Structures are given as C-alpha cells and as structure tokens.
Amino acid sequence: MTMRRTELLDLHEADATQLALVGGKGAQLGALSRIDGIRVPDGFCVTTDAFRRVVARVPSLDDRLDRLSRSDPDDREALRTLSADIRRAVEETAIPGGLAAEITGALARLGEGTAVAVRSSATAEDLPTASFAGQQDSYLNVVGPAEVLRHVSRCWASLFTERAVAYRRRNGIDHRTVQMAVVVQRMVFPEAAGVLFTADPLTGNRRTATVDAGFGLGEALVSGLVNPDVFTVRDGAVVARAIAAKQRAVHALPGGGTREVDVDPQRQGRPALTDAQVLRLVELGRRIEAHFGRPQDIEWCLADDGFRIVQSRPITTAYPIPDAGDQERHIYVSVGHQQMMTDAMKPLGLSLWQRTAMVPMHEAGGRLFVDVTPRLASPASRAALLDLVGRGDPLVRDALETVLDRDDPVPPLPDTGGPGGPPAGGASGPPVAGASEPPAEADPAIVPELIERSRASVAALERDLRAKRGPALFDFLLEAFEEHKRVLGDPRSMRAITAGMEATWWLNDQLGEWLGEKNAADTLTLSAPGNITSEMGLDLLDVADVIRPHPEVVAFLKGVEKGAEDEGFLDELAKLPGGAEAREAIDAYLDRYGMRCVGEIDITRPRWRERPTTLVPLILDNVRNFGPGAAAHRFEQGRAKARQKEEDVLSRLRALPDGDRRAETAKRMIDQVRAFAGYREYPKYGIVSRSFLYKRALLEEAGRLVQADVLSEREDIFYLTFPELHDVVRSQQADDRLIRQRKEAFRSYETLTPPRVLTSDGEALTGAYRREDVPAGGLAGLAVSTGTVEGRARVVLDLADADLGAGDILVTRFTDPSWSPLFIGVAGLVTEVGGLMTHGAVIAREYGLPAVVGVEGATRLIRDGQRIRVHGTDGYVELLP
C-alpha cells in the first residue's frame, strides 16, 4: 500500500528520518516493522502535513495559543478552560474533502469493515530524551470511515489536553513547535496483552527483563483495572513469577468500542502467558533493544499464538552504561560524587578531564566513572578500597558491598595486593594506620615548595599559550596535559594530601576511643593556614569592606543584581565615587579566583572572570550581613577555638594512664593536621587554573572558526571532544549534524540522576545507611563537621538563586569550591552528595559550620523555609514542626 501524497504515508515507509512528518509513535512503529521477526499491525499514518492544513482552518487559533502561552502555569482552571476551548475548535473543524477521501481509500485497502486503532503520534513523544507517554489519546476498535475520521480529529485535538499542555509548560516546550500525526492500524483482538521492559525498570539491570501480562486488551493493565501477572527473566530463564487474580478484562465490541467484562472465575488465577511464551517475548524484546541501542518499554499483544508489537519506547530512566569494549563484568564508581559535581558535562569538558586525569575514566550519561573492578579482584586491594571509600562516603561502600555480597561479579586473583590506582579519580588511597599506631609524619616544608611549583607551572602555561594557534595549539596542549598530570601526580603532593587525611582519621579514631570525643579533628582544624578555598570566602568579605562605605557603588551593584547591567558593568562601576577602588578590589579578587565557577570540573561552564555578575549577589550579602574586618575576625576566632580545643584535649590525655606518651603523639598529629589540611584544596585550585587557560585558548580558536564560517557559534566546540575539535581545526570542516545530536543528547543527560555505583549490567546503586541511631523521621547522612544547629532551611539548587539570611541553614544537592563564599553567612550545611574529605566538608570544618552530607533526597524532603536541626556530630537532620 503506497500513498501518493505526504498527507498519508504507509506505516512501513516511516522511519526516524521522518519524525517531523509521522511523529514519534509513527517513526517508532515504522522502524519496528522492519526488524526481522517483529510483527507490527498493518496501517498508515495521517501526517503532520495534514494536521497543519486542518489547524490552519481553525478560527482564531493563533490568538488562542497566545492566551495559552501567557496564562499563569499555576492557574489550573484557566489552563483547563483554554485547552478545552482549543480542543473543541479543532474537533469542529471539518476535514477537507480530498484528505477525507484519501483516508477512506486507505481504510478500504486494509479491508472493508476492518476495525482499527486510531492513535495520536506527536512530534515530541517516544523520543530518546523523553517518552511523553500518555500525553495524547488513542482509540481502540474504531469501525467505519465516518468514525475513523471523527477519531482522527479527536487525536489532533488531544494535542491540547490539559495534561499535554501542562507537560509542555513544565518542560519549556512551545505549543506551536509540536505537531500531531495520527497512526491508523489494523485492530488486534488479543488473548493477552501487556508490557515488556527489557531492563529492570527499578534498578536498570540489563540482564533482567520483566513482563506484565493480563487477559484481553492491554487497556485493563494501563488503566489499573487489574493487577498484572509479573514474570522476571534473567539470562534466558524465568526466575520469578507472580500470578495475579485477574477478575476483569477489556474486550472489543463487535460494532466498535470496548467494554469491561468479568473473567471466568476458573480462569482468573491462570497465567496469561506460559513460560515458553514469556521467553519468546523477551527474545523479541532483545531484538528490538539491539536495533534501537538502548533498553525498551514495549507494548505487546498475543493473538493466534503470535506476538504483535504495538509500541516500543526507550526506558528514559535507565542510566547509560560505559562502553568497556568487552563482554566482561565491570563495576564503576562515580567521579562526580567525589568531585561534588554530579551534573551532566558537555563532551569537551568530559574529554579534557579524561585526558588530564590520573586514571582511565569512562563516560556514561554525560558523567565520568572509574572502573574499580581490578581493585576488587584481590582480597587485599578490595579491603583497602572499601575502607578508603567508606571513610569518604559510606554510601559508596554500601553500594559496592551490595553488589559484591549478592552476586560477586569479580573473578578473584591471587592475593598479591592487586593493581593500585585511586577509587574515583583522585589521589591514590593511603594505607590506613593501625588502631593506635600513628601514621608516618611528613615534612611541612614541602607545602610551600609544591604551591610554588604549581604557580610557576601555571604561569609558564599562560606565557606559552599566547603564541599558539591552529594545529600547533593542539600539539602544545597535548604536551601541556602531560605536564598537568606530572604536577598532579607529584608523589610529594600525594604525600602532603594523605598526611593531613591520615592524621585526621587517627585523631578522630583515637580521641574517640581515649576521650569519648566524636570528630574532635573538626575543631582542631578550624582556620588551618593555607586553605585556598576558605581564603576565597574570606577574601570576598574584604571586597565587601572596600564597597560598603560607598552608597552609590552599593546602589549600582543592586541594579546589576537585578539584571540592569551586563557583564561589562565593571567599566561603568569605575565612573562612580568610590567605584575605582571597588573595581580594583573586584578585579584583584577575579585575578586570584576568576577561574572558579559552579561545576568547575567542566571547563565549558562560565567562569567568574567570564561572568562576574555571578559574584554581585554574594558581595551584596556580605555588605548587608557583616561589618568591617569580618574576615580577619572570623579567621582569628576559628584559630582561637582550635587552640583552646588542643589545650583541652592534651590536658585530658595527660590525666590518663600513659598520658604523657598519648598527649605527645596526639600533639604531633594535631601539628600534622594543621600543617597539611589546607593543602588538601590546592591541587584542585591548580587544576582549575590550568583548565581556564585551556578554555581561553580553545575559545580563541573557536572564534577563528566562526569567522571562517566553519562553526555557527564559538560554544559549538563544547559539543566536540578534544580530538574531534583538533580534526575540525586541521580540516576547517565541522559536522553540524553531529553537534546538533550532541546538544540533544546533553539535554537528555541533564534529566538523569547518576548513581554512586554502576555495573556493566546497567544496575545503578545509590547505597543506604545501615544505622539504628537516627530518630524516627530523621534524615540520615554523613557527619563531616561537628556541632548542632537549629534554623531555617533554605533549599538552594542554583548558586545564583541563593537568598540567605543570618542563621539560615543551606540545603542543596552538592557544593563545590565556588559555593564557599556562601558558607560565610550560613549557620549550617546539608547536602545530598559529599564525603568526609570532599570540598564542602573541608570548608564547613574550616568555618566551624555543623554539616551533614550525603543526605539522599534532602532537597526534596526538606521544604524551603522549614525549621530543621542539623546534628553535625552524629550525622543526621531533624525536621522540626
């Protein structure tokens, strides 16, 4: 059956390249129909060309859509009224005679009197990025040309159902950009129907498939009329089945339409499918999954002992799996959870981080993961890895142990210690000192030497980059990446980092045992010298001191905060009384910290130097909430508390048996902590400093590509990997289609939540706390900074939206160093992501803020403005009335 006009198209002719013509459902069904062994009911598609021709005849449609777009998205009554008005107008618009004749002729070719299903197929549904399932309508067992034409109009109108309109409003989709095609298919009258998930819809495990099945049409399951039979299939065998009592079913009526019927009592408890049928269905599902390249949610019918596939859409919640290039089992740990940045990264950012990392990193879903399988293969290295990650983030340890305890996927190796390497892309794990044996001490003199080497390396990079362009730039950057890794991997730097960590762990363990102190090191490290990240927050207080005496400058900056000025506001600022001094202070701050930003491990993110308006709200908060000299006062206050805590601890230790020896050892460890705790933040500062220089050089090259009409805009390079960008510069040719695909993929990755641990089977694990010390209703987390504080929770998802008052408790998903200036003005911290040594925890301890991190769902479970109590010593959060 071949159609002459684009207003109708045979379903078997539709494919993904015709998405704009046949919609998501039509394109998917067309592709399904060409997979070997997959049977799809015959039919045709009334295309979006037909839709556009008909809606162009709808009276005042543009005015109605304008009113819909301007309406308050929270005004449900207005939304309901406007959408109903548009639907009624579309349904009442007559289908042109020629189009009606085409549809009638296509029906005749299916067979006179053939019952059909009439199904809407929007251009923004069943896509890899979003399923849009259930947003428009479908009609079953439609009989006769007049009824088919009426239901085609109803499908068009269903583009404007209240739920579809609300969905588009929530997802920022313009109503005019979505078109509606309609699929008309031969009706299947099934013995059974249901849904097949080719991956476990809860865990994402690709080795597990689940089949939901019921008698009659699948509408009984979709509508919740009956509970389905559920079959679980793993490695080609049915491993579990739950057979429901299916008392009702939906059947087709002879004259059209459907109705609910009672199922014979003797048949209600029988399985809707045999095991052999379930396995055959899963085999078909695997073919479909292989064709589309990702797990599928498949609607099926069983008729005449054969399966018909009536729809397949991607399981958009299934997290992608790194491509290991083999069939072996792998276990991956999230890099983002260690780096406190779990957002999706653009391809250039991923590529550069991979090229400068100390260990191989694998990309999946726009995030990076480290394969820890080799570390888990040896009993010794496994124990060391679990101990290390457990100290940093107990949820990672629990997730790893969950996989290992249930079904150890790692073939054991001889106990030789196993291959080394860090668990998640940072410094390699230090050996853990014995219960009472203090760790080896390091020479504090190496810290200034390391900092000077890093500064010299960054200065040399900046100097050398000035003379590089074109292919020579990329050749130089490849050498610069090796220098990057040499600086980062300097054994002395590793030792400086681990010296502070080991001493911290020893103090917490031993003072807990000897004195009953919990997390004593938190207070002992207050205002430790040389912490570049905590200095960043204090230095912004000094900027506020320069600005505070000048009311015209403050008023001008308030205008910048409200968007009255662009990123060139510093030039205007200098013209005001006191503005020159203010600009000088801000510029000096940007000279030292302008390479930082939220999500800074992705170099494609805008830096403070590129977008200085980001700092304005933080500066104004400091002007408003603090007085002159606050930075020096806070630092000295923290140092005094640490000194007092040290004297108290040592005095109490001397009173114990063998107290002098214990006090002497503790004193050495306290000195180690204070000497090295600050350096923990410096390597990241060096990484980001170098990365900003890479970015500036690459953007300059992108500007030349735009001038040569190779790229449309500079930021297009963010959607290319480093080698791909190198090729573009060499060839002076870019693949616009690839860039568009990468942008679409990035948008899809932004909707995903990355797991802490991911297996090559696709199982995504977050981990859980196995604790009994959290009161009922409390939210468990990891204690990272001691103390208890009660206050108003401010749930902040974007640094730019922060509106914090004195005594507020910051609740957010994660904090990287760019959030540190906010810590100055809050009383406590709660995050969903974090570990004992991640940046937010380190700076919370530096500032003496009670903090609990790793609180799953904190931004969802805690309401903005709600009073909460943060137990930073015991690691949980109370929700107060």
mmCIF file of C-alpha atoms in Angstrom, residues 590-827:
data_model
loop_
_atom_site.group_PDB
_atom_site.id
_atom_site.type_symbol
_atom_site.label_atom_id
_atom_site.label_comp_id
_atom_site.label_asym_id
_atom_site.label_seq_id
_atom_site.Cartn_x
_atom_site.Cartn_y
_atom_site.Cartn_z
ATOM 1 C CA LEU A 590 38.971 37.799 39.944
ATOM 2 C CA ASP A 591 42.696 37.682 39.244
ATOM 3 C CA ARG A 592 43.041 35.160 42.044
ATOM 4 C CA TYR A 593 39.717 33.309 41.805
ATOM 5 C CA GLY A 594 38.185 34.220 38.439
ATOM 6 C CA MET A 595 38.800 30.721 37.071
ATOM 7 C CA ARG A 596 36.256 29.272 39.509
ATOM 8 C CA CYS A 597 32.543 28.672 39.000
ATOM 9 C CA VAL A 598 29.800 26.219 39.869
ATOM 10 C CA GLY A 599 30.564 22.833 38.312
ATOM 11 C CA GLU A 600 34.129 23.903 37.597
ATOM 12 C CA ILE A 601 35.404 20.436 36.626
ATOM 13 C CA ASP A 602 33.551 21.002 33.331
ATOM 14 C CA ILE A 603 35.578 23.661 31.508
ATOM 15 C CA THR A 604 32.552 24.577 29.389
ATOM 16 C CA ARG A 605 30.870 26.163 32.435
ATOM 17 C CA PRO A 606 31.089 30.008 32.522
ATOM 18 C CA ARG A 607 33.837 31.161 34.895
ATOM 19 C CA TRP A 608 33.543 34.109 37.282
ATOM 20 C CA ARG A 609 36.003 36.035 35.135
ATOM 21 C CA GLU A 610 33.707 35.443 32.146
ATOM 22 C CA ARG A 611 30.549 36.199 34.124
ATOM 23 C CA PRO A 612 31.484 38.463 37.063
ATOM 24 C CA THR A 613 27.832 39.352 37.717
ATOM 25 C CA THR A 614 27.656 35.952 39.472
ATOM 26 C CA LEU A 615 29.626 37.436 42.361
ATOM 27 C CA VAL A 616 27.467 40.530 42.823
ATOM 28 C CA PRO A 617 24.722 38.931 44.998
ATOM 29 C CA LEU A 618 27.419 37.347 47.186
ATOM 30 C CA ILE A 619 29.204 40.679 47.618
ATOM 31 C CA LEU A 620 25.955 42.473 48.484
ATOM 32 C CA ASP A 621 25.067 39.778 51.034
ATOM 33 C CA ASN A 622 28.441 40.390 52.687
ATOM 34 C CA VAL A 623 27.892 44.171 52.639
ATOM 35 C CA ARG A 624 24.491 43.709 54.267
ATOM 36 C CA ASN A 625 25.248 40.937 56.790
ATOM 37 C CA PHE A 626 28.752 41.761 58.034
ATOM 38 C CA GLY A 627 30.743 44.670 59.384
ATOM 39 C CA PRO A 628 34.297 45.838 58.610
ATOM 40 C CA GLY A 629 37.120 43.434 59.365
ATOM 41 C CA ALA A 630 34.861 40.371 59.460
ATOM 42 C CA ALA A 631 37.330 38.184 57.547
ATOM 43 C CA ALA A 632 40.228 38.677 59.955
ATOM 44 C CA HIS A 633 37.905 38.397 62.956
ATOM 45 C CA ARG A 634 36.375 35.105 61.775
ATOM 46 C CA PHE A 635 39.762 33.594 60.963
ATOM 47 C CA GLU A 636 41.231 34.566 64.320
ATOM 48 C CA GLN A 637 38.106 33.341 66.108
ATOM 49 C CA GLY A 638 38.475 29.923 64.480
ATOM 50 C CA ARG A 639 42.165 29.749 65.290
ATOM 51 C CA ALA A 640 41.443 30.564 68.944
ATOM 52 C CA LYS A 641 38.826 27.796 69.157
ATOM 53 C CA ALA A 642 41.266 25.312 67.643
ATOM 54 C CA ARG A 643 43.992 26.365 70.085
ATOM 55 C CA GLN A 644 41.610 26.047 73.042
ATOM 56 C CA LYS A 645 40.460 22.614 71.834
ATOM 57 C CA GLU A 646 44.077 21.468 71.515
ATOM 58 C CA GLU A 647 44.876 22.542 75.063
ATOM 59 C CA ASP A 648 41.763 20.812 76.379
ATOM 60 C CA VAL A 649 42.460 17.555 74.545
ATOM 61 C CA LEU A 650 46.118 17.406 75.567
ATOM 62 C CA SER A 651 45.294 18.211 79.193
ATOM 63 C CA ARG A 652 42.712 15.430 79.371
ATOM 64 C CA LEU A 653 45.074 12.973 77.695
ATOM 65 C CA ARG A 654 47.845 13.694 80.237
ATOM 66 C CA ALA A 655 45.440 12.720 83.009
ATOM 67 C CA LEU A 656 45.080 9.213 81.541
ATOM 68 C CA PRO A 657 47.362 6.240 82.189
ATOM 69 C CA ASP A 658 50.425 6.590 79.953
ATOM 70 C CA GLY A 659 49.037 10.088 79.337
ATOM 71 C CA ASP A 660 52.283 11.866 78.507
ATOM 72 C CA ARG A 661 53.010 9.476 75.626
ATOM 73 C CA ARG A 662 49.473 9.750 74.331
ATOM 74 C CA ALA A 663 49.498 13.530 74.575
ATOM 75 C CA GLU A 664 52.862 13.728 72.811
ATOM 76 C CA THR A 665 51.604 11.544 69.918
ATOM 77 C CA ALA A 666 48.341 13.493 69.677
ATOM 78 C CA LYS A 667 50.264 16.775 69.598
ATOM 79 C CA ARG A 668 52.346 15.530 66.659
ATOM 80 C CA MET A 669 49.184 14.510 64.797
ATOM 81 C CA ILE A 670 47.497 17.857 65.535
ATOM 82 C CA ASP A 671 50.519 19.639 64.111
ATOM 83 C CA GLN A 672 50.339 17.393 61.019
ATOM 84 C CA VAL A 673 46.667 18.146 60.509
ATOM 85 C CA ARG A 674 47.133 21.890 60.772
ATOM 86 C CA ALA A 675 50.217 21.828 58.562
ATOM 87 C CA PHE A 676 48.624 19.827 55.746
ATOM 88 C CA ALA A 677 44.830 20.272 55.981
ATOM 89 C CA GLY A 678 44.920 23.492 53.986
ATOM 90 C CA TYR A 679 46.957 21.983 51.164
ATOM 91 C CA ARG A 680 44.163 19.468 50.523
ATOM 92 C CA GLU A 681 42.368 22.170 48.495
ATOM 93 C CA TYR A 682 45.326 23.444 46.498
ATOM 94 C CA PRO A 683 45.694 20.756 43.788
ATOM 95 C CA LYS A 684 42.092 21.367 42.695
ATOM 96 C CA TYR A 685 42.841 25.101 42.509
ATOM 97 C CA GLY A 686 45.809 24.333 40.295
ATOM 98 C CA ILE A 687 43.729 22.068 38.050
ATOM 99 C CA VAL A 688 41.035 24.697 37.578
ATOM 100 C CA SER A 689 43.628 27.432 36.985
ATOM 101 C CA ARG A 690 45.191 25.416 34.170
ATOM 102 C CA SER A 691 41.800 24.397 32.757
ATOM 103 C CA PHE A 692 40.715 28.023 32.439
ATOM 104 C CA LEU A 693 43.812 28.731 30.357
ATOM 105 C CA TYR A 694 43.000 25.756 28.130
ATOM 106 C CA LYS A 695 39.485 27.078 27.727
ATOM 107 C CA ARG A 696 40.540 30.608 26.796
ATOM 108 C CA ALA A 697 42.932 29.304 24.146
ATOM 109 C CA LEU A 698 40.312 26.953 22.677
ATOM 110 C CA LEU A 699 37.644 29.667 22.602
ATOM 111 C CA GLU A 700 40.022 31.977 20.759
ATOM 112 C CA GLU A 701 40.492 29.205 18.219
ATOM 113 C CA ALA A 702 36.707 28.771 18.084
ATOM 114 C CA GLY A 703 36.364 32.469 17.310
ATOM 115 C CA ARG A 704 38.602 31.998 14.284
ATOM 116 C CA LEU A 705 36.467 29.034 13.191
ATOM 117 C CA VAL A 706 33.331 31.183 13.413
ATOM 118 C CA GLN A 707 34.999 33.923 11.348
ATOM 119 C CA ALA A 708 35.853 31.299 8.728
ATOM 120 C CA ASP A 709 32.195 30.072 8.700
ATOM 121 C CA VAL A 710 33.277 26.649 9.922
ATOM 122 C CA LEU A 711 31.122 26.940 13.076
ATOM 123 C CA SER A 712 27.922 28.849 13.754
ATOM 124 C CA GLU A 713 28.996 29.982 17.230
ATOM 125 C CA ARG A 714 32.006 29.634 19.491
ATOM 126 C CA GLU A 715 30.233 27.492 22.061
ATOM 127 C CA ASP A 716 29.654 24.767 19.433
ATOM 128 C CA ILE A 717 33.125 23.485 20.340
ATOM 129 C CA PHE A 718 31.748 22.443 23.736
ATOM 130 C CA TYR A 719 29.875 19.616 21.982
ATOM 131 C CA LEU A 720 33.008 18.136 20.420
ATOM 132 C CA THR A 721 35.680 16.027 22.066
ATOM 133 C CA PHE A 722 39.244 17.329 22.097
ATOM 134 C CA PRO A 723 40.354 15.040 19.209
ATOM 135 C CA GLU A 724 37.247 15.991 17.202
ATOM 136 C CA LEU A 725 37.946 19.682 17.693
ATOM 137 C CA HIS A 726 41.559 19.069 16.666
ATOM 138 C CA ASP A 727 40.273 17.494 13.425
ATOM 139 C CA VAL A 728 37.964 20.454 12.784
ATOM 140 C CA VAL A 729 40.873 22.883 13.123
ATOM 141 C CA ARG A 730 43.038 20.788 10.796
ATOM 142 C CA SER A 731 40.335 20.253 8.160
ATOM 143 C CA GLN A 732 38.435 23.520 8.583
ATOM 144 C CA GLN A 733 35.245 21.446 8.337
ATOM 145 C CA ALA A 734 32.663 20.688 11.052
ATOM 146 C CA ASP A 735 29.773 18.226 11.191
ATOM 147 C CA ASP A 736 26.755 20.395 12.054
ATOM 148 C CA ARG A 737 24.561 17.312 12.390
ATOM 149 C CA LEU A 738 26.910 15.776 14.989
ATOM 150 C CA ILE A 739 26.880 18.997 17.005
ATOM 151 C CA ARG A 740 23.056 19.075 16.938
ATOM 152 C CA GLN A 741 22.921 15.431 18.057
ATOM 153 C CA ARG A 742 25.347 16.135 20.897
ATOM 154 C CA LYS A 743 23.247 19.080 22.078
ATOM 155 C CA GLU A 744 20.141 16.895 22.123
ATOM 156 C CA ALA A 745 21.991 14.125 23.961
ATOM 157 C CA PHE A 746 23.264 16.600 26.555
ATOM 158 C CA ARG A 747 19.712 17.801 27.199
ATOM 159 C CA SER A 748 18.674 14.187 27.792
ATOM 160 C CA TYR A 749 21.610 13.571 30.141
ATOM 161 C CA GLU A 750 20.646 16.609 32.216
ATOM 162 C CA THR A 751 17.419 14.798 33.193
ATOM 163 C CA LEU A 752 19.289 11.759 34.575
ATOM 164 C CA THR A 753 20.414 11.212 38.150
ATOM 165 C CA PRO A 754 23.810 9.483 38.192
ATOM 166 C CA PRO A 755 24.345 6.600 40.615
ATOM 167 C CA ARG A 756 27.244 6.337 43.002
ATOM 168 C CA VAL A 757 27.986 2.853 41.671
ATOM 169 C CA LEU A 758 27.121 1.463 38.251
ATOM 170 C CA THR A 759 27.632 -2.057 36.911
ATOM 171 C CA SER A 760 28.182 -3.170 33.337
ATOM 172 C CA ASP A 761 24.789 -4.900 33.634
ATOM 173 C CA GLY A 762 23.261 -1.437 33.986
ATOM 174 C CA GLU A 763 22.392 -1.722 37.662
ATOM 175 C CA ALA A 764 22.524 1.704 39.272
ATOM 176 C CA LEU A 765 23.117 1.770 43.033
ATOM 177 C CA THR A 766 22.957 4.713 45.415
ATOM 178 C CA GLY A 767 23.691 2.880 48.654
ATOM 179 C CA ALA A 768 21.973 3.105 52.024
ATOM 180 C CA TYR A 769 22.909 3.852 55.621
ATOM 181 C CA ARG A 770 22.697 0.832 57.923
ATOM 182 C CA ARG A 771 22.144 2.763 61.130
ATOM 183 C CA GLU A 772 19.972 2.486 64.201
ATOM 184 C CA ASP A 773 20.976 5.750 65.889
ATOM 185 C CA VAL A 774 18.798 8.064 63.754
ATOM 186 C CA PRO A 775 15.485 9.012 65.405
ATOM 187 C CA ALA A 776 12.198 8.328 63.655
ATOM 188 C CA GLY A 777 11.643 10.878 60.918
ATOM 189 C CA GLY A 778 15.296 11.908 60.898
ATOM 190 C CA LEU A 779 17.277 12.029 57.667
ATOM 191 C CA ALA A 780 20.488 10.025 57.857
ATOM 192 C CA GLY A 781 23.710 11.347 56.402
ATOM 193 C CA LEU A 782 27.429 11.539 56.977
ATOM 194 C CA ALA A 783 28.778 13.622 59.851
ATOM 195 C CA VAL A 784 31.521 15.837 58.403
ATOM 196 C CA SER A 785 31.640 18.897 60.652
ATOM 197 C CA THR A 786 30.838 18.732 64.330
ATOM 198 C CA GLY A 787 28.194 20.683 66.213
ATOM 199 C CA THR A 788 24.436 21.038 66.349
ATOM 200 C CA VAL A 789 22.491 23.949 64.920
ATOM 201 C CA GLU A 790 18.807 24.745 64.501
ATOM 202 C CA GLY A 791 17.473 27.207 61.958
ATOM 203 C CA ARG A 792 15.524 27.949 58.808
ATOM 204 C CA ALA A 793 16.321 25.668 55.866
ATOM 205 C CA ARG A 794 16.998 27.428 52.591
ATOM 206 C CA VAL A 795 16.797 24.933 49.744
ATOM 207 C CA VAL A 796 19.066 26.306 47.002
ATOM 208 C CA LEU A 797 19.508 24.459 43.702
ATOM 209 C CA ASP A 798 21.367 27.235 41.896
ATOM 210 C CA LEU A 799 24.006 29.490 43.421
ATOM 211 C CA ALA A 800 22.544 32.451 41.505
ATOM 212 C CA ASP A 801 19.215 31.991 43.338
ATOM 213 C CA ALA A 802 20.674 31.971 46.847
ATOM 214 C CA ASP A 803 18.835 34.328 49.229
ATOM 215 C CA LEU A 804 20.286 33.585 52.640
ATOM 216 C CA GLY A 805 19.900 35.381 55.930
ATOM 217 C CA ALA A 806 21.896 35.166 59.134
ATOM 218 C CA GLY A 807 21.262 31.870 60.903
ATOM 219 C CA ASP A 808 19.935 30.082 57.800
ATOM 220 C CA ILE A 809 20.955 26.509 57.001
ATOM 221 C CA LEU A 810 21.968 25.880 53.400
ATOM 222 C CA VAL A 811 20.355 22.760 51.880
ATOM 223 C CA THR A 812 21.471 21.832 48.394
ATOM 224 C CA ARG A 813 22.407 18.929 46.124
ATOM 225 C CA PHE A 814 26.157 19.448 46.198
ATOM 226 C CA THR A 815 28.688 22.213 46.793
ATOM 227 C CA ASP A 816 31.997 22.621 45.030
ATOM 228 C CA PRO A 817 34.572 25.317 45.924
ATOM 229 C CA SER A 818 32.570 28.048 44.178
ATOM 230 C CA TRP A 819 29.917 27.769 46.897
ATOM 231 C CA SER A 820 32.414 28.556 49.648
ATOM 232 C CA PRO A 821 31.636 32.313 49.799
ATOM 233 C CA LEU A 822 28.067 31.357 50.758
ATOM 234 C CA PHE A 823 29.340 29.399 53.761
ATOM 235 C CA ILE A 824 30.459 32.650 55.369
ATOM 236 C CA GLY A 825 26.884 33.728 56.064
ATOM 237 C CA VAL A 826 25.102 30.480 56.996
ATOM 238 C CA ALA A 827 24.796 28.555 60.239
#
